[in-house]
Amino acid sequence: MKYETQKVAYPFFVAALLLFVAQIIFGVLAGVVYVFPNFLSEAMPFHIIRMSHTNLLIVWLLIGFFGATYYLLPEEAEVEIHSPTIAYVQLGIFVFAGAAALIGYQFGIHEGRHYLEQPLWVKILLTISFLMFLYNASRTLLNGRKTAISTVLLLGLWLAAIFWLFAFYNPANLALDKMYWWYIVHVWVEGVWGLIMASLLAYLVIKLTGVDREIIDKWLYVIVGLVLFSGLLGTGHHYYWIGTPAYWQPIGSFFSALEVLPLFAMVIFAFYMFWRGQRDHPNKSAMLWTLGCAVMAFFGAGVWGFMHTLSFINYYTHGTQITAAHGHLAFFGAYVMLNLAIMTYAMPHLRGKLPYNQMLNMWSFWLMTAGMAFMTFTLTFAGVIQTHLQRVMAINFMVVQEDLELFMVMRLISGVIVLIAVLMFVYALLGRAKEQVPAEGAPHIAPAAAV
Amino acid sequence: MIEGLTRNAARNVFYGGSLFFFVVFVSLTVHSHYYIVTQSTDSAGLNESVRHGKEVWEKHSCINCHSLLGEGAYFAPELGNVWQRYGGLNNPDAARAGIKAYIRIQPTGVPGRRQMPDFGLSDEELDALVDFFEWTSRIDTQGWPPNDAG
Ligand code: HEM
Ligand code: HEM
Ligand SMILES: [Fe+2]
């Protein structure tokens, strides 16, 4: 760690990891309800479990992004963080607001649109914290060297905050409500968060391979260009059946199909740079998560997204377990793995150690990825059957669900495996560190310091 | 693949292109906004009761079990067309009574069957909800869902 204030990232990562565990516990509980429907049906009904699960996901991913930004910004800008105090206060507000929302949900205190269930005052606190973060990070950037990576990263975060403001707009006309709701949900994950993903991957690739920045920057701009050129009009794939005009069917189909390109480019980029650069970085597990992120994002978002994105297919699959399958693998591959990659890379520096607990970390990688992949397969099978029976054969929803039970059991099993893998991961990063220097024994925290 | 492109050219294409697509996207949503208000939804019929129904819908976050026009959760039936499913097109009074009665008898408590909680809704709230469902069922959704099962 070259800059003292990079250590600001540490509490962010710890908070993110703890909330990640909670998110997965709620996920498993929701999975249990699918198998044993009477479970908790009075104490904590399904909708409460579900909103806890999805809200925790968003909150911890954002905290992880904040931490990642604080970690890399000093190295990129070559100056210290503008104000560590603002960073800690901002984290405190964010965690407090997230926790307050979570506790409130258990008592039925929530709003009513999915992902946006936070009560108004919680939304305001989250916004304040986000703005404090942006102020702090932007001041840091303006004080120092402006690299492509840090500029694109901050642009993504600024745009995320700006589009978030639509959370405060809830028109009484349901069709309008839905149309602007996607300004947050779609434009985040398939638009501006893509900038965050591409820039963080580019940072990891530079650190882990030592490839020349000139080349990386060019790739970065091409990738984020493809993300926004396809992703903005790609929002149209949510505007087929909610009261919006028919022209969204061709526009949404065409541009959202193109969204696969940047995801594919990220896979090529990551592998090409690892092939080209030096491959002896001691943090093998960070390398694994980085490549894994690009690959799984391509499958989860790209392949599973494409599967149901054309309007004449979406007409049948819209709002079935197919969507759940895609939602899980896409979020996991693109944003969960991204965060875990950054943390795996940064933690040894933050704790002042050589890369440690690598075996455990890599085992958790394979177990978690396999668990999520299997869960996606089971949900996909369930979704295909549901689509056929309910949408083609016109059989009643509740009747069809009975035929999906086997898949829901398998989803639960894979969910438990994911939970175990997550606990392993958290222990590998936060638990007692057994240093595992690779056989060649590079005694320095190579090339991080060199580039 | 991108050897011919300089870093600065790539950056300019990114900023210029993104701005262009952003403007196109916003223009199309502005038009869609206009289309929704004037054509695909019944703006005039968006009365107090329908608004109140939407508030009740949100207060209890029904969306985290149900889907509405295909969006939401996948745990319980689609409700964008629940009005049609209960025969609202032919017999509105029976549909209203049927939906209200259905919500009132929840939870069924049947072992091994998914449960919907009792939200203690008043008669007035139930009527507002039904008005909201009825209004929603008339949104022009380009023919979705494919059938009454939703
Ligand atoms: C990292 C990127 C992505 C993430 C995190 C993601 C996540 C999600 C989630 C969570 C939903 C469900 C939203 C809801 O609650 O209603 C969804 C829906 C959808 N996604 Fe993605 N997605 C990503 C990329 C893509 C891409 C690249 C495509 C197309 C190629 C795509 C196509 C779709 C479609 C068509 C739906 C609507 C499904 C329906 O009609 O029910 N997604 N996505
Ligand atoms: C890192 C891992 C996970 C991520 C990123 C994730 C993400 C999500 C997202 C985005 C949704 C909303 C889905 C949509 O609208 O399409 C969701 C719902 C859900 N998740 Fe997860 N989840 C994860 C792990 C789990 C696990 C381990 C389980 C356990 C079995 C689980 C069970 C569920 C269930 C049952 C729902 C509700 C789906 C429905 O409405 O039918 N999730 N999750
Ligand atoms: Fe989307």
XYZ file of C-alpha atoms and ligand atoms in Angstrom:
688
model
C 0.000 0.000 0.000
C 1.645 3.161 -1.193
C -0.734 5.705 0.297
C -1.722 5.889 3.940
C -5.386 6.765 3.275
C -6.012 3.708 1.143
C -6.719 1.990 4.431
C -10.051 3.830 4.475
C -11.255 0.989 2.274
C -10.871 -1.607 5.018
C -14.040 -0.916 7.067
C -15.992 -0.628 3.808
C -14.942 -4.119 2.794
C -15.673 -5.553 6.234
C -19.152 -3.990 6.272
C -19.838 -5.172 2.733
C -18.830 -8.736 3.549
C -21.012 -8.926 6.653
C -24.020 -7.617 4.745
C -23.234 -10.106 1.965
C -23.570 -12.947 4.480
C -26.898 -11.529 5.635
C -28.093 -11.205 2.042
C -27.374 -14.861 1.363
C -29.058 -15.970 4.587
C -32.236 -14.176 3.505
C -31.863 -15.737 0.058
C -31.717 -19.195 1.581
C -34.749 -18.400 3.751
C -36.668 -17.356 0.622
C -35.544 -20.586 -1.008
C -36.839 -22.540 1.998
C -40.265 -20.901 1.691
C -40.483 -22.109 -1.910
C -39.973 -25.681 -0.665
C -41.850 -25.483 2.662
C -44.460 -22.794 2.023
C -45.720 -22.646 5.619
C -42.242 -21.833 6.935
C -42.254 -18.437 8.702
C -45.454 -17.510 6.854
C -46.718 -15.614 9.902
C -43.497 -14.305 11.449
C -41.684 -13.240 8.306
C -43.774 -13.596 5.145
C -42.102 -14.121 1.786
C -42.306 -10.507 0.661
C -40.385 -9.336 3.737
C -37.686 -11.953 3.213
C -37.416 -11.075 -0.441
C -37.070 -7.330 0.008
C -34.458 -7.925 2.706
C -32.556 -10.172 0.296
C -32.562 -7.778 -2.653
C -31.987 -4.608 -0.618
C -29.023 -6.074 1.213
C -27.586 -7.036 -2.164
C -27.730 -3.496 -3.508
C -26.499 -1.931 -0.283
C -23.453 -4.163 0.093
C -22.527 -3.923 -3.570
C -22.544 -0.129 -3.303
C -20.491 -0.182 -0.106
C -18.048 -2.454 -1.909
C -17.840 0.001 -4.824
C -17.207 2.872 -2.395
C -14.440 0.883 -0.727
C -12.902 -0.075 -4.054
C -12.904 3.571 -5.123
C -11.214 4.731 -1.944
C -8.668 1.968 -2.341
C -7.641 2.638 -5.920
C -8.072 6.396 -6.111
C -4.875 7.371 -4.252
C -2.832 5.025 -6.447
C -4.436 6.314 -9.611
C -4.461 10.000 -8.696
C -1.161 9.791 -6.790
C -2.538 11.812 -3.884
C -4.082 10.932 -0.517
C -7.885 10.755 -0.104
C -9.263 14.253 0.350
C -10.855 13.508 3.725
C -10.782 10.138 5.497
C -13.179 11.577 8.077
C -15.865 12.193 5.463
C -15.323 8.644 4.269
C -15.900 7.120 7.722
C -18.914 9.321 8.444
C -20.346 8.537 5.043
C -19.920 4.810 5.649
C -21.576 5.153 9.046
C -24.615 6.887 7.547
C -24.917 4.345 4.755
C -24.677 1.329 7.049
C -27.039 2.912 9.568
C -29.624 3.683 6.866
C -29.339 0.203 5.371
C -29.633 -1.492 8.755
C -32.556 0.713 9.790
C -34.384 -0.175 6.600
C -33.710 -3.869 7.147
C -34.999 -3.805 10.719
C -38.014 -1.733 9.703
C -38.944 -4.316 7.056
C -39.322 -6.963 9.745
C -42.037 -4.753 11.274
C -43.751 -4.034 7.984
C -42.291 -0.531 7.591
C -41.515 -0.186 3.899
C -42.572 1.358 0.645
C -43.989 -0.605 -2.205
C -41.872 -0.718 -5.359
C -39.356 -3.517 -5.653
C -35.741 -2.625 -4.906
C -37.027 0.789 -3.761
C -38.748 -0.334 -0.565
C -36.702 1.939 1.700
C -38.820 4.507 3.608
C -38.382 8.073 2.363
C -36.050 9.159 5.163
C -33.801 6.162 4.505
C -33.667 7.084 0.821
C -32.666 10.604 1.816
C -29.901 9.357 4.115
C -28.595 7.054 1.399
C -28.565 9.975 -1.014
C -26.704 12.204 1.443
C -24.099 9.525 2.061
C -23.707 8.909 -1.653
C -23.199 12.627 -2.287
C -20.618 12.857 0.506
C -18.805 9.985 -1.136
C -18.908 11.651 -4.544
C -17.668 14.918 -3.108
C -14.800 13.208 -1.337
C -13.797 11.066 -4.296
C -14.130 13.892 -6.822
C -12.022 16.249 -4.696
C -9.366 13.563 -4.520
C -9.438 13.059 -8.254
C -9.262 16.777 -8.983
C -6.236 17.100 -6.696
C -4.223 14.579 -8.649
C -3.536 12.686 -11.839
C -6.670 11.993 -13.870
C -6.345 8.539 -15.367
C -8.881 6.961 -17.686
C -9.700 4.367 -15.031
C -10.498 6.817 -12.274
C -12.377 9.171 -14.590
C -14.602 6.442 -16.001
C -15.141 5.018 -12.527
C -16.246 8.328 -11.085
C -18.389 9.089 -14.109
C -20.179 5.772 -13.518
C -20.701 6.541 -9.844
C -21.946 10.073 -10.528
C -24.411 8.836 -13.112
C -25.568 6.099 -10.739
C -26.361 8.768 -8.134
C -28.142 10.940 -10.684
C -30.352 8.149 -12.003
C -31.071 7.087 -8.407
C -32.984 10.348 -8.023
C -35.819 8.763 -10.004
C -36.461 6.739 -6.845
C -38.118 9.874 -5.477
C -40.534 10.086 -8.389
C -43.576 7.846 -8.139
C -46.363 8.879 -10.518
C -49.889 7.657 -9.858
C -50.121 6.376 -13.430
C -48.792 2.809 -13.175
C -47.385 2.751 -16.714
C -45.401 5.938 -16.106
C -44.250 4.596 -12.753
C -42.928 1.466 -14.443
C -41.278 3.314 -17.286
C -39.222 5.541 -14.951
C -38.580 2.720 -12.491
C -36.378 1.169 -15.157
C -34.419 4.406 -15.352
C -32.947 3.239 -12.084
C -32.924 -0.530 -12.322
C -31.947 -1.132 -15.934
C -29.866 1.997 -16.450
C -27.920 1.069 -13.341
C -27.049 -2.554 -14.020
C -26.822 -2.441 -17.808
C -25.659 1.139 -18.178
C -23.758 3.164 -15.667
C -22.674 0.288 -13.417
C -21.069 -1.102 -16.565
C -18.665 1.824 -16.371
C -17.846 0.856 -12.798
C -17.340 -2.765 -13.771
C -15.136 -2.044 -16.768
C -12.930 0.417 -14.910
C -12.479 -1.801 -11.860
C -11.613 -4.753 -14.096
C -9.146 -2.571 -15.975
C -7.529 -1.574 -12.675
C -7.224 -5.198 -11.575
C -5.794 -6.212 -14.917
C -3.137 -3.483 -14.760
C -2.163 -4.459 -11.231
C -2.127 -8.176 -11.834
C -0.454 -8.252 -15.253
C 1.534 -5.043 -15.449
C 0.347 -4.439 -19.027
C 0.925 -0.956 -20.369
C -1.701 1.599 -19.430
C -1.947 3.075 -22.942
C -3.380 -0.204 -24.265
C -5.663 -0.761 -21.294
C -7.128 2.737 -21.581
C -8.020 2.235 -25.198
C -9.832 -1.000 -24.433
C -11.570 0.641 -21.532
C -13.027 3.411 -23.678
C -14.107 0.991 -26.386
C -15.833 -1.262 -23.843
C -17.663 1.479 -21.965
C -18.639 3.008 -25.288
C -20.237 -0.279 -26.309
C -21.948 -0.503 -22.907
C -23.723 2.827 -23.235
C -24.369 2.717 -26.990
C -26.254 -0.569 -26.552
C -27.447 -0.280 -22.958
C -29.324 3.017 -23.063
C -31.669 2.098 -25.898
C -31.501 -1.491 -24.629
C -33.764 -0.287 -21.824
C -36.415 -0.869 -24.458
C -36.433 -4.589 -23.596
C -38.439 -3.632 -20.502
C -40.836 -1.448 -22.484
C -42.566 -4.180 -24.471
C -45.668 -4.846 -22.350
C -46.167 -2.073 -19.813
C -48.181 0.420 -21.824
C -45.274 1.923 -23.764
C -45.382 2.262 -27.583
C -44.913 -0.720 -29.892
C -41.733 0.694 -31.451
C -39.845 -0.442 -28.364
C -40.155 -4.028 -29.579
C -37.730 -3.658 -32.508
C -35.599 -1.006 -30.783
C -35.343 -2.867 -27.492
C -34.678 -6.193 -29.181
C -31.962 -4.815 -31.419
C -30.036 -2.729 -28.920
C -30.325 -5.114 -26.006
C -29.010 -7.905 -28.246
C -25.974 -5.689 -28.823
C -25.425 -5.515 -25.059
C -23.734 -8.871 -25.403
C -20.826 -7.218 -27.260
C -19.264 -5.268 -24.379
C -19.637 -8.313 -22.138
C -17.848 -10.424 -24.703
C -15.222 -7.729 -25.146
C -14.535 -7.825 -21.417
C -13.811 -11.562 -21.576
C -11.440 -11.111 -24.502
C -9.844 -8.128 -22.813
C -9.210 -9.930 -19.518
C -7.808 -13.103 -21.074
C -5.780 -11.286 -23.720
C -4.127 -9.067 -21.118
C -3.354 -11.981 -18.816
C -1.868 -13.845 -21.747
C 0.161 -10.850 -22.811
C 1.325 -9.596 -19.426
C 3.492 -11.226 -16.819
C 1.660 -14.023 -15.105
C 3.624 -14.405 -11.914
C 1.663 -12.132 -9.630
C 1.558 -13.865 -6.240
C -2.135 -13.195 -5.654
C -3.466 -16.123 -7.685
C -6.903 -15.975 -6.103
C -7.401 -12.346 -7.187
C -6.520 -13.439 -10.709
C -9.081 -16.217 -10.524
C -11.867 -13.894 -9.378
C -10.982 -11.309 -12.016
C -11.144 -13.764 -14.896
C -14.153 -15.482 -13.306
C -15.997 -12.184 -13.128
C -15.578 -11.477 -16.826
C -16.618 -15.013 -17.781
C -19.612 -15.346 -15.486
C -20.861 -11.858 -16.355
C -20.746 -12.897 -19.986
C -22.823 -15.987 -19.271
C -25.197 -14.529 -16.692
C -25.861 -11.170 -18.284
C -24.883 -11.849 -21.894
C -26.050 -15.381 -22.647
C -28.884 -15.648 -20.116
C -29.931 -12.093 -20.916
C -29.976 -12.690 -24.653
C -32.013 -15.849 -24.120
C -35.155 -13.845 -23.274
C -34.457 -10.383 -24.625
C -36.029 -10.557 -28.099
C -39.596 -9.294 -27.882
C -41.243 -12.338 -29.464
C -39.525 -14.613 -26.923
C -40.002 -12.257 -24.010
C -43.728 -12.268 -24.785
C -43.778 -15.799 -23.346
C -41.000 -15.732 -20.753
C -41.686 -12.294 -19.218
C -41.857 -12.495 -15.435
C -41.222 -16.226 -15.029
C -38.495 -18.194 -13.277
C -36.393 -17.536 -16.402
C -36.090 -13.959 -15.220
C -35.045 -15.148 -11.768
C -32.389 -17.405 -13.321
C -30.941 -14.541 -15.335
C -31.204 -12.028 -12.479
C -29.164 -14.273 -10.207
C -26.335 -15.220 -12.531
C -26.064 -11.719 -13.972
C -25.814 -9.967 -10.618
C -23.492 -12.624 -9.308
C -21.157 -12.696 -12.276
C -20.994 -9.001 -12.971
C -21.148 -7.306 -9.599
C -20.734 -9.817 -6.798
C -17.645 -11.394 -8.342
C -16.286 -7.962 -9.201
C -16.447 -6.916 -5.568
C -14.963 -10.177 -4.377
C -12.125 -9.804 -6.893
C -11.258 -6.322 -5.685
C -11.408 -7.389 -2.055
C -9.267 -10.447 -2.692
C -6.717 -8.228 -4.381
C -6.768 -5.386 -1.846
C -7.102 -7.182 1.496
C -3.503 -8.424 1.729
C -2.298 -4.857 1.159
C -4.793 -3.466 3.655
C -3.779 -5.991 6.292
C -0.094 -5.541 5.492
C 0.441 -9.171 4.552
C 1.490 -11.236 1.615
C -1.449 -12.871 -0.158
C -2.896 -15.263 2.390
C -5.451 -18.077 2.740
C -5.339 -18.507 -1.006
C -6.341 -22.157 -1.067
C -9.463 -21.510 0.971
C -10.270 -18.481 -1.146
C -9.961 -20.454 -4.375
C -12.063 -23.288 -3.016
C -14.746 -20.795 -2.144
C -14.500 -19.430 -5.691
C -15.202 -22.807 -7.248
C -17.888 -23.767 -4.769
C -19.702 -20.436 -4.995
C -19.518 -20.274 -8.773
C -20.660 -23.859 -9.159
C -23.487 -23.290 -6.680
C -24.728 -20.192 -8.477
C -24.408 -21.876 -11.862
C -26.377 -24.896 -10.689
C -29.026 -22.650 -9.166
C -29.285 -20.857 -12.502
C -29.707 -24.141 -14.370
C -32.473 -25.358 -12.068
C -34.307 -22.033 -12.318
C -33.926 -22.094 -16.089
C -35.482 -25.548 -16.326
C -38.249 -24.459 -14.002
C -38.752 -21.362 -16.126
C -38.983 -23.270 -19.392
C -41.602 -25.600 -17.958
C -43.509 -22.722 -16.418
C -43.450 -20.780 -19.673
C -44.790 -23.715 -21.605
C -47.530 -24.715 -19.175
C -48.673 -21.265 -18.126
C -48.053 -19.097 -21.168
C -48.654 -21.592 -23.957
C -51.045 -24.110 -22.412
C -52.823 -21.468 -20.273
C -52.727 -23.544 -17.103
C -53.344 -21.693 -13.831
C -50.284 -20.257 -12.079
C -50.685 -22.090 -8.771
C -51.265 -25.406 -10.537
C -48.133 -24.978 -12.634
C -46.048 -24.185 -9.561
C -46.717 -27.648 -8.169
C -44.852 -29.130 -11.109
C -41.790 -27.054 -10.319
C -41.200 -28.443 -6.859
C -38.235 -30.653 -7.731
C -36.400 -27.665 -9.197
C -37.138 -25.581 -6.141
C -35.614 -28.286 -3.948
C -32.495 -28.284 -6.101
C -32.355 -24.494 -5.996
C -32.440 -24.644 -2.219
C -29.613 -27.174 -2.116
C -27.449 -25.074 -4.389
C -28.313 -22.043 -2.282
C -27.022 -23.752 0.847
C -23.806 -24.582 -0.987
C -23.465 -20.927 -1.944
C -23.955 -19.936 1.696
C -21.175 -22.289 2.779
C -18.899 -20.896 0.084
C -19.660 -17.349 1.178
C -18.729 -18.152 4.776
C -15.490 -19.704 3.539
C -14.762 -16.581 1.549
C -15.372 -14.274 4.474
C -13.146 -16.388 6.684
C -10.450 -16.468 4.032
C -10.370 -12.670 3.918
C -11.106 -11.625 7.481
C -10.005 -14.651 9.487
C -6.567 -15.616 10.730
C -4.118 -15.262 7.876
C -1.886 -18.125 6.884
C 0.558 -16.649 4.431
C 0.988 -18.788 1.388
C 3.912 -17.614 -0.616
C 3.976 -19.376 -3.986
C 6.782 -21.872 -4.558
C 8.962 -19.367 -6.440
C 8.681 -17.245 -3.336
C 8.366 -13.658 -4.493
C 9.121 -11.856 -1.239
C 7.704 -8.532 -2.335
C 4.160 -7.570 -3.107
C 5.064 -7.439 -6.773
C 4.114 -5.595 -9.403
C 1.573 -3.526 -7.513
C 4.292 -1.250 -6.285
C 5.986 -1.169 -9.671
C 3.187 0.279 -11.812
C -8.464 -5.261 -33.545
C -8.211 -1.730 -32.225
C -4.626 -1.048 -33.241
C -5.588 1.748 -35.603
C -7.471 3.645 -32.939
C -5.651 6.108 -30.705
C -6.495 6.467 -27.042
C -7.843 9.966 -27.488
C -9.963 9.005 -30.455
C -11.463 6.145 -28.424
C -12.224 8.553 -25.604
C -13.920 11.042 -27.898
C -16.024 8.365 -29.541
C -17.095 7.228 -26.081
C -18.186 10.656 -24.880
C -19.724 11.772 -28.158
C -21.513 8.506 -28.840
C -22.844 8.181 -25.310
C -24.233 11.675 -25.406
C -25.892 10.937 -28.716
C -27.559 7.741 -27.483
C -28.540 9.430 -24.251
C -30.350 12.167 -26.143
C -32.116 9.637 -28.381
C -33.142 7.577 -25.366
C -34.518 10.543 -23.462
C -36.390 11.803 -26.536
C -38.047 8.443 -27.011
C -39.075 8.268 -23.357
C -40.516 11.764 -23.577
C -42.596 10.584 -26.499
C -43.524 7.408 -24.618
C -44.587 9.502 -21.652
C -46.913 11.443 -23.928
C -48.184 8.209 -25.502
C -48.935 6.686 -22.092
C -50.802 9.722 -20.852
C -52.815 10.228 -24.023
C -53.235 6.786 -25.567
C -52.344 3.619 -23.731
C -53.815 4.388 -20.319
C -57.098 5.861 -19.165
C -55.845 9.169 -17.761
C -59.350 10.485 -17.251
C -60.344 7.397 -15.291
C -57.339 7.703 -12.953
C -59.568 8.822 -10.094
C -59.060 9.056 -6.329
C -59.991 5.457 -5.766
C -57.526 4.103 -8.339
C -54.791 6.249 -6.823
C -55.692 5.043 -3.375
C -55.652 1.474 -4.637
C -52.111 1.946 -5.876
C -51.153 3.312 -2.458
C -52.603 0.292 -0.706
C -50.801 -1.938 -3.183
C -47.543 -0.194 -2.308
C -48.141 0.047 1.422
C -48.168 -3.746 1.675
C -45.588 -4.312 -1.049
C -47.741 -6.891 -2.823
C -45.124 -6.664 -5.606
C -42.667 -8.727 -3.549
C -44.836 -11.829 -3.994
C -46.874 -11.039 -7.098
C -46.003 -9.728 -10.509
C -47.927 -6.856 -12.083
C -47.686 -6.629 -15.882
C -44.961 -9.242 -15.562
C -42.740 -7.294 -13.195
C -42.160 -8.035 -9.561
C -41.803 -11.380 -7.818
C -42.565 -14.841 -9.155
C -44.000 -16.372 -5.998
C -47.701 -15.655 -6.555
C -50.069 -15.091 -9.514
C -49.820 -12.227 -12.015
C -52.364 -9.554 -11.103
C -52.285 -7.229 -14.124
C -55.105 -9.309 -15.589
C -56.732 -10.584 -12.390
C -59.781 -8.546 -13.389
C -60.180 -10.592 -16.592
C -59.458 -13.852 -14.759
C -62.352 -13.170 -12.405
C -64.652 -12.470 -15.328
C -64.671 -8.699 -14.909
C -65.331 -8.148 -18.599
C -68.666 -9.949 -18.483
C -69.756 -9.494 -14.919
C -67.977 -6.661 -13.104
C -69.960 -6.988 -9.886
C -69.197 -10.666 -9.478
C -65.523 -10.055 -10.242
C -65.318 -7.335 -7.635
C -66.979 -9.499 -5.032
C -64.837 -12.475 -5.992
C -61.494 -10.667 -5.716
C -62.464 -9.054 -2.436
C -63.651 -12.324 -0.984
C -60.480 -14.059 -2.127
C -58.256 -11.525 -0.388
C -60.413 -11.664 2.748
C -60.093 -15.425 3.216
C -56.279 -15.315 3.167
C -54.276 -16.929 4.613
C -55.718 -20.287 3.733
C -53.398 -22.063 6.155
C -53.471 -25.100 3.867
C -50.331 -27.127 4.670
C -47.872 -27.239 1.788
C -49.571 -24.378 -0.045
C -48.060 -20.907 -0.442
C -49.587 -18.410 1.914
C -50.733 -14.856 1.424
C -50.875 -12.869 4.689
C -53.948 -11.185 6.117
C -53.374 -7.453 5.742
C -56.511 -6.472 7.637
C -57.767 -4.396 4.723
C -60.951 -2.385 5.151
C -63.832 -2.671 2.706
C -62.948 0.726 1.309
C -59.308 -0.318 0.778
C -60.425 -3.508 -0.948
C -62.665 -1.543 -3.287
C -59.808 0.815 -4.085
C -57.541 -2.155 -4.825
C -60.104 -3.631 -7.173
C -60.489 -0.269 -8.906
C -56.722 -0.187 -9.327
C -56.711 -3.712 -10.814
C -59.574 -2.824 -13.119
C -57.811 0.350 -14.298
C -54.555 -1.578 -14.787
C -56.298 -4.298 -16.772
C -57.235 -1.691 -19.374
C -53.660 -0.508 -20.041
C -52.802 -1.217 -23.678
C -50.024 -3.800 -23.172
C -49.578 -4.809 -26.816
C -51.517 -7.983 -26.165
C -49.635 -9.260 -23.141
C -50.197 -11.639 -21.317
C -50.795 -14.376 -23.877
C -53.785 -15.782 -21.954
C -55.870 -15.427 -18.801
C -53.500 -17.528 -16.700
C -51.248 -14.425 -16.739
C -24.821 -7.048 -15.494
C -25.789 -7.006 -16.103
C -27.197 -7.423 -15.769
C -27.832 -7.587 -14.572
C -27.247 -7.416 -13.170
C -29.193 -7.951 -14.863
C -30.170 -8.189 -13.911
C -31.512 -8.331 -14.162
C -32.550 -8.451 -13.181
C -32.347 -8.462 -11.666
C -33.738 -8.539 -13.825
C -35.115 -8.658 -13.179
C -35.619 -7.300 -12.900
C -36.905 -7.305 -12.106
O -36.842 -7.386 -10.892
O -37.998 -7.211 -12.705
C -33.450 -8.488 -15.251
C -34.401 -8.543 -16.258
C -34.087 -8.656 -17.594
N -32.826 -8.674 -18.156
Fe -31.093 -8.378 -17.196
N -29.361 -8.024 -16.221
C -28.160 -7.710 -16.813
C -27.876 -7.682 -18.175
C -28.764 -8.042 -19.157
C -28.455 -8.145 -20.565
C -27.082 -7.886 -21.179
C -29.598 -8.517 -21.200
C -29.845 -8.787 -22.652
C -29.022 -9.208 -23.501
C -30.635 -8.608 -20.184
C -31.953 -8.900 -20.442
C -32.973 -8.845 -19.509
C -34.376 -8.931 -19.831
C -34.996 -9.123 -21.207
C -35.076 -8.812 -18.633
C -36.604 -8.816 -18.433
C -37.069 -10.176 -18.053
C -38.569 -10.257 -18.036
O -39.205 -9.895 -19.032
O -39.119 -10.712 -17.028
N -30.098 -8.334 -18.966
N -32.096 -8.366 -15.424
C -24.781 -13.743 -4.659
C -25.809 -14.397 -4.791
C -27.193 -13.887 -5.062
C -27.598 -12.806 -5.791
C -26.724 -11.828 -6.536
C -29.041 -12.770 -5.734
C -29.838 -11.812 -6.342
C -31.217 -11.819 -6.375
C -32.015 -10.894 -7.133
C -31.471 -9.786 -8.020
C -33.330 -11.201 -6.927
C -34.526 -10.550 -7.599
C -34.697 -11.437 -8.811
C -35.517 -11.003 -9.930
O -36.410 -10.163 -9.806
O -35.298 -11.582 -11.025
C -33.353 -12.347 -6.054
C -34.486 -13.012 -5.651
C -34.480 -14.240 -4.992
N -33.360 -14.919 -4.546
Fe -31.437 -14.351 -4.747
N -29.491 -13.811 -4.985
C -28.389 -14.531 -4.567
C -28.382 -15.662 -3.811
C -29.504 -16.376 -3.486
C -29.475 -17.626 -2.777
C -28.227 -18.329 -2.257
C -30.754 -18.031 -2.682
C -31.206 -19.304 -1.987
C -31.803 -20.247 -2.428
C -31.608 -17.035 -3.322
C -32.988 -17.084 -3.441
C -33.783 -16.112 -3.991
C -35.228 -16.183 -4.079
C -36.097 -17.339 -3.600
C -35.662 -15.008 -4.689
C -37.101 -14.611 -5.006
C -37.423 -15.012 -6.409
C -38.888 -14.906 -6.712
O -39.460 -13.815 -6.642
O -39.472 -15.932 -7.024
N -30.803 -16.044 -3.801
N -32.058 -12.685 -5.709
Fe -32.454 -4.642 -18.675
